[in-house]
Amino acid sequence: MGMKAKELVTRAGLDLDALLKDLNSAYCDEWLAYYQYWIGAKIVEGKMAGVIGGELAEHAGEELEHAEKLAKRIVQLGGTPAIAPDAWLKESTCGYLAPKDPDGKVLLEQNIQGERCAIEVYQKLLEMVAGKDPITEHLVREILEDELEHEQDLEDLHQSYPPNVKSCNC
Ligand code: FE
Ligand code: FE
Ligand code: MG
């Protein structure tokens, strides 16, 4: 914990408990996103499976980095990041879409949905801390930038499918 880190956040007029709750929820989202991508990369089938698998694996690594950054900041602010996997689902905002259908196009659609949720989560967090907590603001801005890129990468891959290929019903 950093005593000054906490003090600065409180002095700036932020509700520390509310901030920690949102950071922890985002942390849980990141672990779920990590696993959804990681397992998707392993099981993907169909057209462009190799390319899609590579992109999903890369995104998995980036979601884990997001979890890492969030955990560090949570601890610095005197909080405790979720210590057991059951919290990931319970405290997550974006939840988990199990890749029951390994078709590449379906996986892309599920992950696009996850990215859109993540973008909303980080945009809201950014609005909460902007101009008040420069450290969290910087961290959230970096993650938001990655999530926007993730959505775009997946959309670009998705667009290369002809319109008659089946979609997910998620
Ligand atoms: Fe992420
Ligand atoms: Fe992402
Ligand atoms: Mg990418």
Coordinates of N, CA and C and ligand atoms in Angstrom, one line a residue:
M1 N 0.8 -1.2 0.0 CA 0.0 0.0 0.0 C 0.9 1.2 0.0
G2 N 0.4 2.3 -0.6 CA 1.1 3.6 -0.6 C 0.3 4.6 0.1
M3 N 0.8 5.0 1.3 CA -0.1 6.0 2.1 C -0.4 7.2 1.3
K4 N 0.7 7.8 0.6 CA 0.5 9.0 -0.1 C -0.4 8.8 -1.3
A5 N -0.3 7.6 -1.9 CA -1.2 7.3 -3.1 C -2.7 7.4 -2.7
K6 N -3.0 6.8 -1.5 CA -4.4 6.9 -1.0 C -4.8 8.3 -0.7
E7 N -3.8 9.0 -0.1 CA -4.1 10.4 0.4 C -4.4 11.3 -0.8
L8 N -3.6 11.1 -1.9 CA -3.8 12.0 -3.1 C -5.2 11.7 -3.7
V9 N -5.6 10.5 -3.7 CA -6.9 10.1 -4.4 C -8.0 10.7 -3.5
T10 N -7.9 10.6 -2.2 CA -9.0 11.1 -1.4 C -9.0 12.6 -1.4
R11 N -7.9 13.2 -1.4 CA -7.8 14.7 -1.4 C -8.4 15.2 -2.7
A12 N -8.3 14.5 -3.8 CA -8.8 14.9 -5.0 C -10.3 14.8 -5.1
G13 N -10.9 14.3 -4.0 CA -12.4 14.2 -3.9 C -13.0 12.9 -4.5
L14 N -12.1 11.9 -4.7 CA -12.6 10.7 -5.2 C -13.0 9.8 -4.0
D15 N -14.0 8.9 -4.2 CA -14.4 8.0 -3.2 C -13.5 6.7 -3.4
L16 N -12.6 6.5 -2.5 CA -11.6 5.5 -2.7 C -12.2 4.1 -2.8
D17 N -13.2 3.8 -1.9 CA -13.9 2.5 -2.0 C -14.5 2.3 -3.3
A18 N -15.2 3.3 -3.8 CA -15.9 3.1 -5.1 C -14.9 2.9 -6.2
L19 N -13.8 3.6 -6.1 CA -12.7 3.5 -7.2 C -12.1 2.1 -7.1
L20 N -11.8 1.6 -5.9 CA -11.3 0.3 -5.7 C -12.2 -0.8 -6.2
K21 N -13.5 -0.6 -6.0 CA -14.5 -1.6 -6.4 C -14.5 -1.6 -8.0
D22 N -14.5 -0.5 -8.6 CA -14.5 -0.5 -10.1 C -13.2 -1.0 -10.7
L23 N -12.1 -0.7 -10.0 CA -10.8 -1.3 -10.5 C -10.8 -2.8 -10.3
N24 N -11.3 -3.3 -9.2 CA -11.3 -4.7 -9.0 C -12.3 -5.4 -10.0
S25 N -13.4 -4.8 -10.3 CA -14.3 -5.4 -11.3 C -13.6 -5.5 -12.6
A26 N -12.9 -4.4 -13.0 CA -12.2 -4.4 -14.3 C -11.1 -5.5 -14.2
Y27 N -10.5 -5.7 -13.1 CA -9.5 -6.7 -12.9 C -10.1 -8.1 -13.2
C28 N -11.3 -8.3 -12.6 CA -12.0 -9.6 -12.8 C -12.3 -9.8 -14.3
D29 N -12.8 -8.7 -15.0 CA -13.1 -8.7 -16.4 C -11.9 -9.2 -17.2
E30 N -10.7 -8.7 -16.8 CA -9.5 -9.0 -17.6 C -9.1 -10.4 -17.5
W31 N -9.3 -11.0 -16.3 CA -9.0 -12.5 -16.2 C -9.9 -13.3 -17.1
L32 N -11.2 -12.9 -17.1 CA -12.2 -13.6 -17.9 C -11.8 -13.4 -19.4
A33 N -11.5 -12.2 -19.8 CA -11.2 -11.9 -21.2 C -9.9 -12.7 -21.6
Y34 N -9.0 -12.7 -20.7 CA -7.7 -13.5 -20.9 C -8.1 -14.9 -21.2
Y35 N -8.9 -15.5 -20.4 CA -9.2 -17.0 -20.6 C -10.0 -17.2 -21.8
Q36 N -11.0 -16.3 -22.1 CA -11.8 -16.5 -23.2 C -11.0 -16.4 -24.5
Y37 N -10.0 -15.5 -24.6 CA -9.1 -15.5 -25.7 C -8.2 -16.7 -25.8
W38 N -7.6 -17.0 -24.6 CA -6.6 -18.0 -24.6 C -7.2 -19.4 -25.0
I39 N -8.4 -19.7 -24.5 CA -9.0 -21.0 -24.9 C -9.5 -20.9 -26.3
G40 N -10.0 -19.8 -26.7 CA -10.5 -19.6 -28.1 C -9.3 -19.9 -29.1
A41 N -8.1 -19.4 -28.8 CA -7.0 -19.5 -29.7 C -6.6 -21.0 -29.8
K42 N -6.9 -21.8 -28.7 CA -6.6 -23.2 -28.7 C -7.6 -24.0 -29.6
I43 N -8.8 -23.6 -29.5 CA -9.9 -24.5 -30.1 C -10.4 -24.0 -31.5
V44 N -10.0 -22.9 -31.9 CA -10.6 -22.3 -33.1 C -10.5 -23.2 -34.3
E45 N -11.6 -23.2 -35.1 CA -11.6 -24.0 -36.3 C -12.2 -23.2 -37.5
G46 N -12.1 -23.8 -38.6 CA -12.7 -23.2 -39.8 C -11.8 -22.3 -40.6
K47 N -12.5 -21.5 -41.5 CA -11.8 -20.6 -42.4 C -10.9 -19.6 -41.6
M48 N -9.7 -19.4 -42.0 CA -8.7 -18.5 -41.4 C -8.4 -18.8 -39.9
A49 N -8.6 -20.1 -39.5 CA -8.4 -20.5 -38.1 C -7.0 -20.1 -37.6
G50 N -6.0 -20.2 -38.5 CA -4.6 -19.9 -38.1 C -4.4 -18.4 -37.8
V51 N -5.0 -17.6 -38.7 CA -4.8 -16.1 -38.5 C -5.6 -15.7 -37.2
I52 N -6.8 -16.2 -37.1 CA -7.7 -15.8 -36.0 C -7.0 -16.3 -34.7
G53 N -6.6 -17.5 -34.7 CA -5.9 -18.1 -33.5 C -4.7 -17.2 -33.0
G54 N -3.9 -16.8 -34.0 CA -2.8 -15.9 -33.7 C -3.2 -14.6 -33.0
E55 N -4.3 -14.0 -33.6 CA -4.8 -12.7 -33.0 C -5.4 -12.9 -31.6
L56 N -6.1 -14.0 -31.5 CA -6.7 -14.3 -30.1 C -5.6 -14.5 -29.1
A57 N -4.6 -15.2 -29.5 CA -3.5 -15.5 -28.5 C -2.8 -14.2 -28.1
E58 N -2.6 -13.3 -29.1 CA -1.9 -12.1 -28.9 C -2.8 -11.2 -27.9
H59 N -4.1 -11.2 -28.2 CA -5.0 -10.4 -27.3 C -5.0 -11.0 -25.9
A60 N -4.9 -12.3 -25.8 CA -4.9 -13.0 -24.4 C -3.8 -12.4 -23.6
G61 N -2.6 -12.3 -24.3 CA -1.4 -11.8 -23.6 C -1.6 -10.4 -23.1
E62 N -2.3 -9.6 -24.0 CA -2.5 -8.2 -23.6 C -3.5 -8.0 -22.5
E63 N -4.5 -8.9 -22.4 CA -5.5 -8.8 -21.3 C -4.8 -9.2 -20.0
L64 N -3.9 -10.1 -20.1 CA -3.1 -10.5 -18.8 C -2.3 -9.3 -18.4
E65 N -1.7 -8.6 -19.3 CA -0.9 -7.4 -18.9 C -1.9 -6.3 -18.3
H66 N -3.1 -6.2 -18.8 CA -4.0 -5.3 -18.2 C -4.3 -5.7 -16.7
A67 N -4.5 -7.0 -16.5 CA -4.8 -7.5 -15.2 C -3.6 -7.2 -14.2
E68 N -2.4 -7.3 -14.8 CA -1.2 -7.0 -14.0 C -1.1 -5.6 -13.6
K69 N -1.4 -4.7 -14.5 CA -1.4 -3.2 -14.2 C -2.4 -2.9 -13.2
L70 N -3.6 -3.4 -13.4 CA -4.7 -3.1 -12.4 C -4.4 -3.6 -11.0
A71 N -3.9 -4.8 -11.0 CA -3.5 -5.4 -9.6 C -2.5 -4.5 -8.9
K72 N -1.5 -4.0 -9.6 CA -0.5 -3.2 -9.0 C -1.1 -1.9 -8.4
R73 N -2.0 -1.3 -9.2 CA -2.6 0.0 -8.7 C -3.6 -0.3 -7.6
I74 N -4.3 -1.4 -7.6 CA -5.3 -1.7 -6.5 C -4.5 -1.9 -5.2
V75 N -3.4 -2.6 -5.3 CA -2.5 -2.8 -4.1 C -2.0 -1.5 -3.6
Q76 N -1.5 -0.7 -4.5 CA -0.9 0.6 -4.2 C -2.0 1.5 -3.4
L77 N -3.2 1.3 -3.8 CA -4.3 2.1 -3.2 C -4.9 1.5 -1.9
G78 N -4.2 0.4 -1.5 CA -4.6 -0.2 -0.2 C -5.7 -1.3 -0.4
G79 N -6.1 -1.6 -1.6 CA -7.1 -2.7 -1.9 C -6.5 -4.0 -2.1
T80 N -7.3 -5.0 -2.2 CA -6.9 -6.4 -2.5 C -7.5 -6.9 -3.8
P81 N -6.7 -7.2 -4.8 CA -7.3 -7.7 -6.1 C -8.0 -9.1 -5.8
A82 N -9.1 -9.4 -6.5 CA -9.8 -10.7 -6.3 C -8.8 -11.8 -6.1
I83 N -8.9 -12.5 -5.0 CA -7.9 -13.5 -4.6 C -8.3 -14.9 -5.0
A84 N -9.5 -15.1 -5.6 CA -9.9 -16.4 -6.0 C -10.8 -16.3 -7.3
P85 N -10.7 -17.3 -8.1 CA -11.4 -17.3 -9.4 C -12.9 -17.1 -9.4
D86 N -13.5 -17.6 -8.3 CA -15.0 -17.4 -8.2 C -15.4 -16.0 -8.3
A87 N -14.5 -15.1 -7.8 CA -14.8 -13.6 -7.8 C -14.8 -13.1 -9.2
W88 N -14.1 -13.7 -10.1 CA -14.0 -13.2 -11.5 C -15.4 -13.1 -12.1
L89 N -16.2 -14.1 -12.0 CA -17.5 -14.1 -12.5 C -18.4 -13.2 -11.7
K90 N -18.3 -13.4 -10.4 CA -19.2 -12.6 -9.5 C -19.1 -11.1 -9.6
E91 N -17.8 -10.7 -9.7 CA -17.6 -9.2 -9.6 C -17.3 -8.6 -11.0
S92 N -17.4 -9.4 -12.0 CA -17.2 -8.9 -13.4 C -18.3 -8.1 -13.9
T93 N -18.0 -7.1 -14.8 CA -19.1 -6.4 -15.4 C -19.5 -7.0 -16.8
C94 N -18.5 -7.5 -17.5 CA -18.7 -8.0 -18.8 C -18.9 -9.5 -18.9
G95 N -18.7 -10.2 -17.9 CA -19.0 -11.6 -17.8 C -18.1 -12.4 -18.8
Y96 N -18.6 -13.6 -19.1 CA -17.8 -14.6 -19.9 C -18.7 -15.3 -20.9
L97 N -18.3 -15.2 -22.1 CA -19.0 -16.0 -23.2 C -18.2 -17.2 -23.5
A98 N -18.7 -18.4 -23.1 CA -18.0 -19.6 -23.3 C -18.0 -19.9 -24.8
P99 N -16.8 -20.2 -25.4 CA -16.8 -20.5 -26.8 C -17.2 -21.9 -27.1
K100 N -18.6 -22.1 -27.0 CA -19.1 -23.5 -27.2 C -19.0 -23.9 -28.7
D101 N -19.1 -22.9 -29.6 CA -18.9 -23.2 -31.0 C -17.5 -22.7 -31.4
P102 N -16.6 -23.6 -31.8 CA -15.2 -23.2 -32.1 C -15.0 -22.6 -33.4
D103 N -16.1 -22.3 -34.2 CA -16.0 -21.7 -35.5 C -15.4 -20.3 -35.3
G104 N -14.4 -20.0 -36.1 CA -13.7 -18.7 -36.0 C -14.5 -17.5 -36.1
K105 N -15.5 -17.5 -37.0 CA -16.4 -16.3 -37.1 C -17.2 -16.1 -35.8
V106 N -17.7 -17.2 -35.2 CA -18.5 -17.1 -34.0 C -17.6 -16.6 -32.9
L107 N -16.3 -17.1 -32.8 CA -15.4 -16.6 -31.7 C -15.1 -15.1 -31.9
L108 N -14.9 -14.7 -33.1 CA -14.7 -13.2 -33.3 C -15.9 -12.4 -32.8
E109 N -17.1 -12.9 -33.1 CA -18.3 -12.1 -32.7 C -18.4 -12.1 -31.1
Q110 N -18.1 -13.2 -30.5 CA -18.2 -13.2 -29.0 C -17.1 -12.3 -28.4
N111 N -15.9 -12.3 -29.0 CA -14.9 -11.4 -28.5 C -15.1 -10.0 -28.8
I112 N -15.7 -9.7 -29.9 CA -16.1 -8.3 -30.3 C -17.0 -7.8 -29.2
Q113 N -18.0 -8.6 -28.8 CA -19.0 -8.2 -27.8 C -18.2 -7.9 -26.5
G114 N -17.3 -8.7 -26.1 CA -16.5 -8.5 -24.9 C -15.7 -7.2 -25.0
E115 N -15.1 -7.0 -26.1 CA -14.3 -5.7 -26.2 C -15.2 -4.5 -26.1
R116 N -16.4 -4.6 -26.7 CA -17.3 -3.4 -26.6 C -17.7 -3.1 -25.2
C117 N -17.9 -4.2 -24.4 CA -18.2 -4.0 -23.0 C -17.0 -3.4 -22.3
A118 N -15.8 -3.9 -22.6 CA -14.6 -3.4 -21.9 C -14.4 -1.9 -22.2
I119 N -14.7 -1.5 -23.4 CA -14.5 -0.1 -23.8 C -15.4 0.8 -23.0
E120 N -16.6 0.3 -22.8 CA -17.6 1.1 -21.9 C -17.1 1.2 -20.5
V121 N -16.6 0.0 -20.0 CA -16.0 0.0 -18.6 C -14.9 1.0 -18.4
Y122 N -14.0 1.0 -19.3 CA -12.8 1.9 -19.2 C -13.2 3.4 -19.5
Q123 N -14.1 3.6 -20.4 CA -14.5 5.0 -20.6 C -15.2 5.5 -19.4
K124 N -16.0 4.7 -18.7 CA -16.6 5.2 -17.4 C -15.6 5.4 -16.3
L125 N -14.6 4.5 -16.2 CA -13.6 4.7 -15.2 C -12.8 6.0 -15.5
L126 N -12.5 6.2 -16.8 CA -11.7 7.4 -17.2 C -12.5 8.6 -16.8
E127 N -13.8 8.6 -17.0 CA -14.6 9.8 -16.6 C -14.6 10.0 -15.1
M128 N -14.5 8.9 -14.4 CA -14.5 9.0 -12.9 C -13.2 9.7 -12.4
V129 N -12.1 9.3 -13.0 CA -10.8 9.8 -12.5 C -10.1 10.9 -13.2
A130 N -10.7 11.3 -14.4 CA -10.1 12.3 -15.2 C -9.9 13.6 -14.4
G131 N -8.7 14.1 -14.5 CA -8.3 15.4 -13.8 C -8.2 15.3 -12.3
K132 N -8.4 14.1 -11.7 CA -8.4 13.9 -10.3 C -7.2 13.0 -9.9
D133 N -7.1 11.9 -10.6 CA -6.1 10.9 -10.2 C -5.3 10.5 -11.5
P134 N -4.2 11.3 -11.6 CA -3.4 11.2 -12.9 C -2.8 9.8 -13.1
I135 N -2.5 9.1 -12.0 CA -1.9 7.7 -12.2 C -2.9 6.7 -12.7
T136 N -4.1 6.7 -12.1 CA -5.1 5.8 -12.6 C -5.6 6.2 -14.0
E137 N -5.7 7.5 -14.2 CA -6.1 8.1 -15.5 C -5.2 7.6 -16.6
H138 N -3.9 7.6 -16.3 CA -2.9 7.2 -17.3 C -3.1 5.7 -17.6
L139 N -3.2 4.9 -16.5 CA -3.4 3.5 -16.7 C -4.6 3.1 -17.5
V140 N -5.7 3.8 -17.1 CA -7.0 3.5 -17.8 C -7.0 3.9 -19.2
R141 N -6.3 5.0 -19.5 CA -6.2 5.5 -20.9 C -5.4 4.5 -21.7
E142 N -4.3 4.0 -21.1 CA -3.5 3.0 -21.9 C -4.3 1.7 -22.2
I143 N -5.1 1.3 -21.2 CA -5.9 0.1 -21.4 C -7.0 0.3 -22.4
L144 N -7.6 1.5 -22.3 CA -8.7 1.8 -23.2 C -8.2 1.9 -24.7
E145 N -7.0 2.4 -24.8 CA -6.4 2.4 -26.2 C -6.2 1.0 -26.7
D146 N -5.8 0.1 -25.9 CA -5.6 -1.3 -26.3 C -7.0 -1.9 -26.6
E147 N -8.0 -1.7 -25.8 CA -9.3 -2.3 -26.1 C -9.9 -1.8 -27.4
L148 N -9.7 -0.5 -27.7 CA -10.2 0.0 -28.9 C -9.5 -0.7 -30.1
E149 N -8.2 -0.9 -30.0 CA -7.4 -1.6 -31.0 C -7.9 -3.0 -31.1
H150 N -8.2 -3.7 -30.0 CA -8.6 -5.0 -30.0 C -10.0 -5.1 -30.8
E151 N -10.9 -4.2 -30.5 CA -12.2 -4.3 -31.2 C -12.0 -4.1 -32.7
Q152 N -11.1 -3.2 -33.1 CA -10.9 -2.9 -34.5 C -10.2 -4.1 -35.2
D153 N -9.2 -4.7 -34.5 CA -8.5 -5.9 -35.1 C -9.5 -7.0 -35.4
L154 N -10.4 -7.2 -34.4 CA -11.4 -8.3 -34.6 C -12.4 -8.0 -35.7
E155 N -12.8 -6.7 -35.7 CA -13.8 -6.3 -36.7 C -13.2 -6.5 -38.1
D156 N -11.9 -6.1 -38.2 CA -11.3 -6.2 -39.5 C -11.2 -7.7 -40.0
L157 N -10.9 -8.6 -39.1 CA -10.9 -10.0 -39.4 C -12.3 -10.5 -39.8
H158 N -13.3 -10.0 -39.0 CA -14.7 -10.5 -39.2 C -15.2 -10.0 -40.6
Q159 N -14.8 -8.9 -41.0 CA -15.2 -8.3 -42.3 C -14.7 -9.2 -43.5
S160 N -13.7 -9.9 -43.3 CA -13.2 -10.7 -44.4 C -14.0 -12.0 -44.7
Y161 N -15.0 -12.2 -43.8 CA -15.9 -13.3 -44.1 C -17.0 -12.9 -45.1
P162 N -17.4 -13.8 -46.0 CA -18.5 -13.5 -46.9 C -19.8 -13.5 -46.1
P163 N -20.8 -12.7 -46.5 CA -22.0 -12.5 -45.7 C -22.8 -13.8 -45.4
N164 N -22.6 -14.8 -46.2 CA -23.5 -16.0 -46.1 C -22.9 -17.0 -45.0
V165 N -21.8 -16.7 -44.4 CA -21.2 -17.6 -43.4 C -22.0 -17.4 -42.1
K166 N -22.3 -18.5 -41.4 CA -23.2 -18.4 -40.2 C -22.5 -17.5 -39.1
S167 N -23.4 -16.9 -38.3 CA -23.0 -16.0 -37.2 C -23.3 -16.6 -35.9
C168 N -22.8 -16.0 -34.8 CA -23.2 -16.5 -33.5 C -24.6 -16.0 -33.1
N169 N -25.3 -16.7 -32.2 CA -26.5 -16.1 -31.7 C -26.4 -15.5 -30.3
C170 N -25.2 -14.9 -30.1 CA -24.9 -14.3 -28.8 C -25.4 -12.8 -28.8
Ligands
FE1 FE -8.2 -5.8 -21.4
FE2 FE -9.2 -6.4 -25.1
MG3 MG -4.5 -7.2 -32.0

